[in-house]
Coordinates of C-alpha atoms and ligand atoms in Angstrom, one line a residue:
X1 CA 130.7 130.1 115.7
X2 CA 134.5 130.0 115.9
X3 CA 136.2 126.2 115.8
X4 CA 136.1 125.8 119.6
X5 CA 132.5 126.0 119.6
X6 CA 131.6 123.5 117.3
X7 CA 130.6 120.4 119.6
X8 CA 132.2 117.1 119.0
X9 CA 130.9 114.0 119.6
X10 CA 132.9 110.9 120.3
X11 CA 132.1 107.3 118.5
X12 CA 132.7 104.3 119.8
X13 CA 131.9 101.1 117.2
X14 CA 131.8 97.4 117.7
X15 CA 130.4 94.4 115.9
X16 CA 129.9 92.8 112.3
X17 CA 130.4 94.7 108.7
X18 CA 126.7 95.6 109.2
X19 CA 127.3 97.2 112.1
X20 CA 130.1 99.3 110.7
X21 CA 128.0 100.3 107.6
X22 CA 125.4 101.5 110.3
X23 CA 128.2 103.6 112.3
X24 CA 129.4 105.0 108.2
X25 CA 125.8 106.4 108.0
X26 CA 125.8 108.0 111.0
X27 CA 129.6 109.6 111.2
X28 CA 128.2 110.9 108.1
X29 CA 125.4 112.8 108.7
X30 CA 127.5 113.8 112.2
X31 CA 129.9 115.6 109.4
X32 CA 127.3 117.0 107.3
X33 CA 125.5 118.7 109.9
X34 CA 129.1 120.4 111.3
X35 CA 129.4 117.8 114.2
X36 CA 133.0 117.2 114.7
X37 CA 134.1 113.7 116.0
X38 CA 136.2 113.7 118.5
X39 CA 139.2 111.1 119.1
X40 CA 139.0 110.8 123.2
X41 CA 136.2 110.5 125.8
X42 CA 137.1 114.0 127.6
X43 CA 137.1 115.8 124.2
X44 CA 133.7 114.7 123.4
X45 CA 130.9 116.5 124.6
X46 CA 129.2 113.3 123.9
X47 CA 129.5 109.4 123.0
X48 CA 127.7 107.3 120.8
X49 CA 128.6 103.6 121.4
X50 CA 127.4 101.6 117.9
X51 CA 126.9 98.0 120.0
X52 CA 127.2 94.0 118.9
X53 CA 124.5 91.7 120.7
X54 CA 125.2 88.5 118.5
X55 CA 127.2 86.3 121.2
X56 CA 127.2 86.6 125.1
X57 CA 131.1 87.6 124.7
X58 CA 129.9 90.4 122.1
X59 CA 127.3 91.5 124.6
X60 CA 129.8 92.0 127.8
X61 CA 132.5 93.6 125.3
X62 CA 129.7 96.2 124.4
X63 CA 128.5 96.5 128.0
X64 CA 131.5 97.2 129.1
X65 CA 131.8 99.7 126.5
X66 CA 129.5 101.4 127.3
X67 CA 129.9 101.8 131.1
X68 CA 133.8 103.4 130.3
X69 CA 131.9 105.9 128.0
X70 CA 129.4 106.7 130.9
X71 CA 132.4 106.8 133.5
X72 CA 134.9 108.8 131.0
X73 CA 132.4 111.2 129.9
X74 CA 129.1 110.6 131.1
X75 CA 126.4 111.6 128.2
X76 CA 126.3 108.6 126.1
X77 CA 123.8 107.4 123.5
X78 CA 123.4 103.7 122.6
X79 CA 122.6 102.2 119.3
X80 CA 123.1 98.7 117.3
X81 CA 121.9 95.4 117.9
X82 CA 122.4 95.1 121.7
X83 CA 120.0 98.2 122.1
X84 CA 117.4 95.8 120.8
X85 CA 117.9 93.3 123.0
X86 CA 115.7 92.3 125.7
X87 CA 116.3 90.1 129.0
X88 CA 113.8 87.4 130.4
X89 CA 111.5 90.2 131.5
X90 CA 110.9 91.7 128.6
X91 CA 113.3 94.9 130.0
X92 CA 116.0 96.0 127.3
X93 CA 119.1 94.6 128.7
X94 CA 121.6 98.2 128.1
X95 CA 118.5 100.2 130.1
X96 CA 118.8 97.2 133.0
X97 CA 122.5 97.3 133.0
X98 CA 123.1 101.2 132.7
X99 CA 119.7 103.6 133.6
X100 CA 122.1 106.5 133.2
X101 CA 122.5 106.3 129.7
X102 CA 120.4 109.2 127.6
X103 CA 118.9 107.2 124.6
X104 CA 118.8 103.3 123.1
X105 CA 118.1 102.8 120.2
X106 CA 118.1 99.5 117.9
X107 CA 120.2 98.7 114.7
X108 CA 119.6 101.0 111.3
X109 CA 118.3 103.5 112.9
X110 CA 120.5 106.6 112.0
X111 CA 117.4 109.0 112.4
X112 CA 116.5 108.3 115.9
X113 CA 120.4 108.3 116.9
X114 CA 120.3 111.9 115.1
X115 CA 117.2 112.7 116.7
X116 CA 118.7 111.7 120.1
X117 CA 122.3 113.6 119.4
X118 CA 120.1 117.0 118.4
X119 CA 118.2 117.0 121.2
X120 CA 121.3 116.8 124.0
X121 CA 123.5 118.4 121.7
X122 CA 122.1 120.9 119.3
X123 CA 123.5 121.3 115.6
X124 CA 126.0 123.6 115.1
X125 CA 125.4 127.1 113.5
X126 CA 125.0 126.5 109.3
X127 CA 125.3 129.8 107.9
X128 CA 123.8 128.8 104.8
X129 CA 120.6 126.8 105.4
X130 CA 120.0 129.1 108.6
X131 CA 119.1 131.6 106.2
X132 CA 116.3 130.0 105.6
X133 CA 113.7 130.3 108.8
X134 CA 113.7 127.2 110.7
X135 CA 109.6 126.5 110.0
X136 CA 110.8 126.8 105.8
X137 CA 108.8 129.0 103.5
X138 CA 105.2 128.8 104.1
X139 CA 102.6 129.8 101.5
X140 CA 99.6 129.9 104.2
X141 CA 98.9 132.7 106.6
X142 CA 101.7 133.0 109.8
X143 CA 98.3 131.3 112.0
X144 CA 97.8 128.1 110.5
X145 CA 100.1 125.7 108.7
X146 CA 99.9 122.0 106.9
X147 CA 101.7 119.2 107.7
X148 CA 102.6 116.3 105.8
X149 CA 102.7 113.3 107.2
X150 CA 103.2 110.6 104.3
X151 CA 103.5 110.7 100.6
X152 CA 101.6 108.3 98.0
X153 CA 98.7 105.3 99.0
X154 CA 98.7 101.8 98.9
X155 CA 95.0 102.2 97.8
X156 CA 93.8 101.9 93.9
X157 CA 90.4 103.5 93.7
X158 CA 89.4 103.6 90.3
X159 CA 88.5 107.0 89.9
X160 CA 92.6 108.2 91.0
X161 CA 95.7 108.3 89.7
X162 CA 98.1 109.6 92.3
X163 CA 99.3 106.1 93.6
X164 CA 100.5 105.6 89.6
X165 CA 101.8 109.3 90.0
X166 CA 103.7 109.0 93.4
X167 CA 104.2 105.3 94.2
X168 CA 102.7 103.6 97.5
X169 CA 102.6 105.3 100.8
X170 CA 105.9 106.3 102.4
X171 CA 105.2 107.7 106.3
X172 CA 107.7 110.2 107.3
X173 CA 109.5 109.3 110.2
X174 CA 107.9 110.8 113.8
X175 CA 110.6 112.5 114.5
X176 CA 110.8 114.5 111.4
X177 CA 107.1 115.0 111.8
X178 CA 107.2 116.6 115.0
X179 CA 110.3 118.4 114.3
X180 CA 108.4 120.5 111.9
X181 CA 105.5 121.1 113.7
X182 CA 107.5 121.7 116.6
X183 CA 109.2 124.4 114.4
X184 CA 106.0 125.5 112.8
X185 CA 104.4 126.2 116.4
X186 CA 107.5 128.0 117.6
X187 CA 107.2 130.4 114.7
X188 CA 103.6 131.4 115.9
X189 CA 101.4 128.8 114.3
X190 CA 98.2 128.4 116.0
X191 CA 96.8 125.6 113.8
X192 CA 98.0 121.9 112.0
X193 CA 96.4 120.5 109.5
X194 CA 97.2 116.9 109.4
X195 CA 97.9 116.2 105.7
X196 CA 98.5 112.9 103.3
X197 CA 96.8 110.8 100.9
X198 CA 95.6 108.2 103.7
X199 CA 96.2 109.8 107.2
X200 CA 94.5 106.7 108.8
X201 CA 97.1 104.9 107.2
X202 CA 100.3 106.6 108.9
X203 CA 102.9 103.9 109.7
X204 CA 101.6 100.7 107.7
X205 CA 104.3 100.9 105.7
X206 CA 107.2 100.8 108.3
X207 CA 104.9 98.6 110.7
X208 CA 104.3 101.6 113.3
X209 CA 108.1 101.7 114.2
X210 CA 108.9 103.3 117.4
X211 CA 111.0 106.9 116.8
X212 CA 112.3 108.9 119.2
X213 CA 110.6 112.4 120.1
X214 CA 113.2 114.7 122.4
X215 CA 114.4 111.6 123.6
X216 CA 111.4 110.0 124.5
X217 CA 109.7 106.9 122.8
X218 CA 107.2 107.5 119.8
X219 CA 105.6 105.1 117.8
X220 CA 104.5 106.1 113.9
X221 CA 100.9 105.8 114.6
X222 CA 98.2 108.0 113.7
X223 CA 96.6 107.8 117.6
X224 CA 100.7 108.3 118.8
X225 CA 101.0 111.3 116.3
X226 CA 98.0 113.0 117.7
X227 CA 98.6 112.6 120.8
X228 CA 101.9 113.9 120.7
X229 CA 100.5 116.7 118.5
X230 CA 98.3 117.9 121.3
X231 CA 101.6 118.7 123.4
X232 CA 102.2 121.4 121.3
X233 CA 98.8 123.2 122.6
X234 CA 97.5 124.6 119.3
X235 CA 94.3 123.2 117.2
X236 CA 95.4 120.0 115.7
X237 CA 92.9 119.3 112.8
X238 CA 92.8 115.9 110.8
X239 CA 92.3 115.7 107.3
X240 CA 92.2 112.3 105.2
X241 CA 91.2 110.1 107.3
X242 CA 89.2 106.7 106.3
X243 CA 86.6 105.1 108.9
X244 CA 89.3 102.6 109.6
X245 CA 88.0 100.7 113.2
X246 CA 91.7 102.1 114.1
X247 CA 90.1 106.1 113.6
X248 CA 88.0 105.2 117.0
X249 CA 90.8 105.4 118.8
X250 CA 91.5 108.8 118.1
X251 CA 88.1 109.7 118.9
X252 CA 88.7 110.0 122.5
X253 CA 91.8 112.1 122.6
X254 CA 89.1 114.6 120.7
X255 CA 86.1 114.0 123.3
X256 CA 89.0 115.5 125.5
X257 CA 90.0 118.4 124.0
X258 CA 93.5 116.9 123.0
X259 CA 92.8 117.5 119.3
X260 CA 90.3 119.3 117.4
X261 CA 86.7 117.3 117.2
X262 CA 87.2 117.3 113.8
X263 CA 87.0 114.9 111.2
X264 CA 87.6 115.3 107.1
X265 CA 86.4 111.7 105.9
X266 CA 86.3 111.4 102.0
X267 CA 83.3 108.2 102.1
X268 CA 82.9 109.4 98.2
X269 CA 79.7 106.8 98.3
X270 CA 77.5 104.7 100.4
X271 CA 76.3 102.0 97.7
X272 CA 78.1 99.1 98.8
X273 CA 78.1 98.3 94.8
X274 CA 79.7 101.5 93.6
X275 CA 82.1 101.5 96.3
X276 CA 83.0 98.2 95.2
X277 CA 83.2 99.8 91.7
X278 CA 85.6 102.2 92.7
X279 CA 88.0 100.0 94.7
X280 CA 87.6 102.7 98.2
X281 CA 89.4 102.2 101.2
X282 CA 87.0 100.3 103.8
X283 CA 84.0 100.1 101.4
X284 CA 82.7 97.3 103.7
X285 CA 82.7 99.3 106.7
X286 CA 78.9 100.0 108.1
X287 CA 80.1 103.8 108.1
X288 CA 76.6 105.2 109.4
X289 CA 77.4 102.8 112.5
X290 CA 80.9 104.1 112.9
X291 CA 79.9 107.7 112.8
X292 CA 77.1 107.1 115.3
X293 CA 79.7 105.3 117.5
X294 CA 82.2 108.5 117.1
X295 CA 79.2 110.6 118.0
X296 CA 77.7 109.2 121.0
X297 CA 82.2 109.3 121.9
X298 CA 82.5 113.0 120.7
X299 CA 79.1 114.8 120.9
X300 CA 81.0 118.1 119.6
X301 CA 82.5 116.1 116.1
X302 CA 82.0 117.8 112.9
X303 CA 82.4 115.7 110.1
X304 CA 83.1 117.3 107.1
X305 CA 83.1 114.7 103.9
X306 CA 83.4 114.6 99.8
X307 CA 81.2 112.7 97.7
X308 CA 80.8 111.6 93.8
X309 CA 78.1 111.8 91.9
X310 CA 77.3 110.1 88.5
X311 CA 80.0 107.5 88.7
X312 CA 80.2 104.5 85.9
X313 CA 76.9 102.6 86.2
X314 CA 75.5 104.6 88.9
X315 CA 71.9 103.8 89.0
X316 CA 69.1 106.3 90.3
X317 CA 68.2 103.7 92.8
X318 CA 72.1 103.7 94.2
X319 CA 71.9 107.4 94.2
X320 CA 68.7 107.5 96.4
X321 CA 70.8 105.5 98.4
X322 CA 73.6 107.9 98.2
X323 CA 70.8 110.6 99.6
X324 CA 69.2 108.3 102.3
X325 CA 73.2 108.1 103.7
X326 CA 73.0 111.2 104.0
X327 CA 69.9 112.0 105.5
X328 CA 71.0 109.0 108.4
X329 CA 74.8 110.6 108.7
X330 CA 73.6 114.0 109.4
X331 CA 77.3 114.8 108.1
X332 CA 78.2 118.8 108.8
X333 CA 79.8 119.7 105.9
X334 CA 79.8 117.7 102.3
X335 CA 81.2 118.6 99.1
X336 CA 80.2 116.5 96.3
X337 CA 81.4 116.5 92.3
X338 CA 80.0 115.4 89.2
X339 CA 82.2 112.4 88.0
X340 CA 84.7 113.2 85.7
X341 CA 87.2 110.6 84.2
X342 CA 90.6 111.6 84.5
X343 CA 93.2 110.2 82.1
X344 CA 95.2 107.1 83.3
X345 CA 92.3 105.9 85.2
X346 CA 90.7 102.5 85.5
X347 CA 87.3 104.1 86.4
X348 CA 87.4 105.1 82.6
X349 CA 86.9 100.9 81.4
X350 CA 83.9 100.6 83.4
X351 CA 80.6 99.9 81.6
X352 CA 77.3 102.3 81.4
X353 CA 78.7 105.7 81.9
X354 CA 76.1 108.1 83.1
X355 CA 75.8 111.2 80.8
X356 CA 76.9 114.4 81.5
X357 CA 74.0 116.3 82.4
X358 CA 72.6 113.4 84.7
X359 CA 75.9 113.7 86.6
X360 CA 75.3 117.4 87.3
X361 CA 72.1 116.7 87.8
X362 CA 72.7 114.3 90.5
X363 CA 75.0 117.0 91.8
X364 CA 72.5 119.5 92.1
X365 CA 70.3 117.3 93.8
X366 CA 73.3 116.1 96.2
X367 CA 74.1 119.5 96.9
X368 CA 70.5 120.6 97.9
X369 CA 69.3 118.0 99.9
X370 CA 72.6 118.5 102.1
X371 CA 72.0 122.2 102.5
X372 CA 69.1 121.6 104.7
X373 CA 71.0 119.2 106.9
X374 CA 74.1 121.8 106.9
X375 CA 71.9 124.7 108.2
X376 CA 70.6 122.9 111.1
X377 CA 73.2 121.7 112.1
X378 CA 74.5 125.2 112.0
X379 CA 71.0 126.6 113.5
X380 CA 71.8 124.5 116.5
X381 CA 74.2 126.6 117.4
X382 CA 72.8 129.6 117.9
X383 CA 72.8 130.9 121.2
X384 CA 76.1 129.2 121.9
X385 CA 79.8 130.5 123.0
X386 CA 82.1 128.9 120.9
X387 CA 85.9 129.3 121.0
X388 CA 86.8 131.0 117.2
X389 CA 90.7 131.4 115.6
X390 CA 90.8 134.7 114.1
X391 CA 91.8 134.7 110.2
X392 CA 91.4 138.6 109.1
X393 CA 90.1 141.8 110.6
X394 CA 89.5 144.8 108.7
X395 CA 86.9 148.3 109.8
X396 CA 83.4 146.2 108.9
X397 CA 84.7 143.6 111.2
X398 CA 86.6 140.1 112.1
X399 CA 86.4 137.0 109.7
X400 CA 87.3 133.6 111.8
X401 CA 86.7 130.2 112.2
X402 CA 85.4 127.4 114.7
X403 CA 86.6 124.5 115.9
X404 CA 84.2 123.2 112.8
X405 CA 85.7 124.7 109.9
X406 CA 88.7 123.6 108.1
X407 CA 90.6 126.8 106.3
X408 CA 89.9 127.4 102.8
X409 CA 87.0 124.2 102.2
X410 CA 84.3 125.2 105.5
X411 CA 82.8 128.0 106.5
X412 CA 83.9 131.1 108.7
X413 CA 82.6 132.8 111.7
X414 CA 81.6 136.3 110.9
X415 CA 82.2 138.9 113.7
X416 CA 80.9 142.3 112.9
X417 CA 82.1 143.8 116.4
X418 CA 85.2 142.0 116.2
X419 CA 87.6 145.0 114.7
X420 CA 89.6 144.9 118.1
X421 CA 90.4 141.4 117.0
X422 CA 93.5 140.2 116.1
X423 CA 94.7 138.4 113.1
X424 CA 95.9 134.2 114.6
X425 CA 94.1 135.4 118.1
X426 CA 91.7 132.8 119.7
X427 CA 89.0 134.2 121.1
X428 CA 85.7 133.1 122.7
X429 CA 82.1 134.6 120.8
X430 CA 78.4 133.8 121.3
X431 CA 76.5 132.6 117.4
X432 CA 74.0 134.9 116.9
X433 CA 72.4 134.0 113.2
X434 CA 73.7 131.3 110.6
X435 CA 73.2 131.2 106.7
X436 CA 73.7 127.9 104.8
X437 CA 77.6 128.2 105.3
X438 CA 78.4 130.9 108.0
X439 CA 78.0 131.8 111.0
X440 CA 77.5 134.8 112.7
X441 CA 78.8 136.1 116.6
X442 CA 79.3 138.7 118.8
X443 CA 82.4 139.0 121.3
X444 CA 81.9 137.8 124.6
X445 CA 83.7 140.4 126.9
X446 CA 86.1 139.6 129.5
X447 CA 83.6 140.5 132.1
X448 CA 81.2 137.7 130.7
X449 CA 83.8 135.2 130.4
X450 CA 87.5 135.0 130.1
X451 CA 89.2 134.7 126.5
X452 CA 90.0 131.3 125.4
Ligands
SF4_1 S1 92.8 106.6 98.8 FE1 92.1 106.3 96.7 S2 91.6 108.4 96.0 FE2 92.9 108.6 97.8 S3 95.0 108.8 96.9 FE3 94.6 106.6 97.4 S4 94.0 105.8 95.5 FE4 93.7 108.0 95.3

């Protein structure tokens, strides 16, 4: 892109030291990403007016300011403390005054002015980072994708040392969030998978601040991610997630196709002792209640979960109890593992360790009881057209999987007759047979029903 090109924006900057530390941050990042700033309205393709709200004077010099930038060059973006300000109405007082302006944004917020400058002025050209494709290097398939959301936990189970490992839980900003997946869909993924330590726990940390998404509003919220998510129009799968009373808000945006009715919830237990013991994320919570609440909301939910067996001072009776869970949850999909201390863990001080071969027998047992429950919940539906994402095809057939299965950790949909099939195609099948883990489907042709 020759010099002409490059698009300039113009800065206007009023108000305390604090201010001016805020207006640094963001010139800065205007440099690094090739912006260059320009020195007069009619140069600028576009004006950022940093703003003062502390004293009525203050709040007329920056409204003023504001209205030359909008008459002088007419795409302006607003941040600093008057954008935070609201009159007796509870109406931010720059949107009252001037409607025309593109975005308002409050004080320290460098990201959502960025956010706001990319979307009504794209970055320039980087010839070095642009070699790089714009979704990053992926090690899944080109169909499906992860997506981070937040690093570390405020929890401290007892069994776990990744909060000592990487620190409390950090939320990326929404805007960064849906930049990627935005990216990530535009380079032909068909599926997200919601990703972090505590996805129920998204925004805690920066008290559900409000980003900005192409210009618009966003709060950093697990119910505002997903539903934001669901714009994109590809499965949007959740992983994570603890039965937090927040999680049944979600529930409905999957009852309505928004996001996949899907549901990875690690409950680990159901004694209310040895979840006590190992310090979980909403032990007190009367899960089987929750999940019969999410049912009777989502008929179609899967819930796929993880559970422990053999933990410090587990007693047969608490396992039974463990199984009787289970046989009430009717959960679709469980994994479970033997306990095993890991170094650095406070699990590893608790009294009456339960010997090895117990552990794997409690397993065993877990694991066999559950397989009953998983087939029929599988048998169920046979007979049914289900809507499948293709992951391979090859000459004995096509290998996929449903709304229900989670890459890597579920099952898959086998498709004998699927070798016209194509590889991240979504396509529409009827289950024929099932095994403990799979099922098994035919096509359904476009003259029986059109292709999802
Ligand atoms: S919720 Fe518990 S198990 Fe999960 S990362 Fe946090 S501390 Fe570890």
């Amino acid at each position: 892109m020759s010099k002409i090109e490059t698009p300039r924006v113009g800065f206007v900057s009023l108000g305390c030291p604090k201010a001016a530390s805020d207006a640094e941050n963001i010139l800065t990042r205007l440099r690094s990403e090739g912006y260059d700033i320009s020195a007069s309205y009619e140069g600028a393709d576009l004006v950022v007016v940093n703003t003062c709200g502390f004293i009525d004077a203050a709040v007329e010099e920056s409204l003023d300011a504001i209205g030359e930038a909008l008459k002088e060059n007419g795409k302006v973006i607003v941040t600093g403390c008057l954008g935070a300000k609201k009159d007796a109405a509870g109406q931010g007082i720059v949107q009252s005054v001037h409607p025309k302006v593109l975005a308002v944004t409050g004080p320290h917020a460098t990201e959502e002015v960025m956010d706001a400058v990319h979307f009504h002025l794209p970055k320039p050209h980087d010839p070095f980072t642009d070699l790089v494709p714009p979704q990053g290097v992926r090690l899944t398939p080109d169909h499906f994708a992860y997506l981070k959301i937040s690093e570390g936990c405020n929890h401290r189970c007892t069994f776990c040392i990744i909060p000592s490992l990487r620190g409390d839980l950090v939320s990326r900003p929404i805007h960064d969030v849906m930049r990627e997946a935005e990216s990530l869909v535009d380079a032909g993924v068909k599926e997200l998978l919601v990703i972090s330590q505590d996805t129920s726990a998204y925004g805690v940390d920066v008290k559900y601040r409000t980003g900005f998404v192409n210009g618009k509003p966003v709060k950093t919220k697990l119910y505002d991610l997903c539903n934001a998510l669901s714009e994109l129009d590809v499965w949007v799968r959740l992983h994570y997630v603890y039965p937090y009373p927040s999680v049944d808000d979600v529930i409905p945006l999957m009852a309505e196709g928004k996001i996949l009715p899907y549901l990875d919830v690690p409950f680990q237990h159901a004694s209310p002792r040895i979840l006590k013991l190992m310090k979980r994320p909403a032990s007190s919570e009367n899960n089987l209640a929750r999940i019969k609440r999410w049912r009777e909301i989502c008929p179609e939910l899967t819930i796929r979960s993880t559970f422990i067996a053999g933990f410090p001072g587990e007693t047969e009776d608490e396992f039974n109890e463990l199984l009787d869970f289970l046989g009430e949850a009717q959960l679709d999909r469980v994994g479970c593992f033997a306990y095993s201390p890991v170094e650095g863990a406070t699990a590893n001080a608790l009294p009456d360790a339960v010997p090895d071969e117990v552990r794997e027998d409690r397993k065993h047992r877990l694991m066999e009881f559950q397989e009953d429950i998983s087939t029929r919940r599988l048998e169920a539906k046979i007979g049914k057209e289900i809507v499948v994402l293709v992951d391979d095809v090859d000459d004995e057939g096509a290998i996929a999987r449903s709304e229900g299965d989670a890459p890597e950790i579920d099952g898959l949909v086998m498709i004998p007759d699927g070798q016209e099939m194509e590889v991240g195609g979504f396509y529409r099948v009827r289950v024929t047979d099932c095994d403990v883990h799979d099922l098994y489907a035919e096509p359904v042709y476009a003259d029986e029903a059109p292709q999802a």
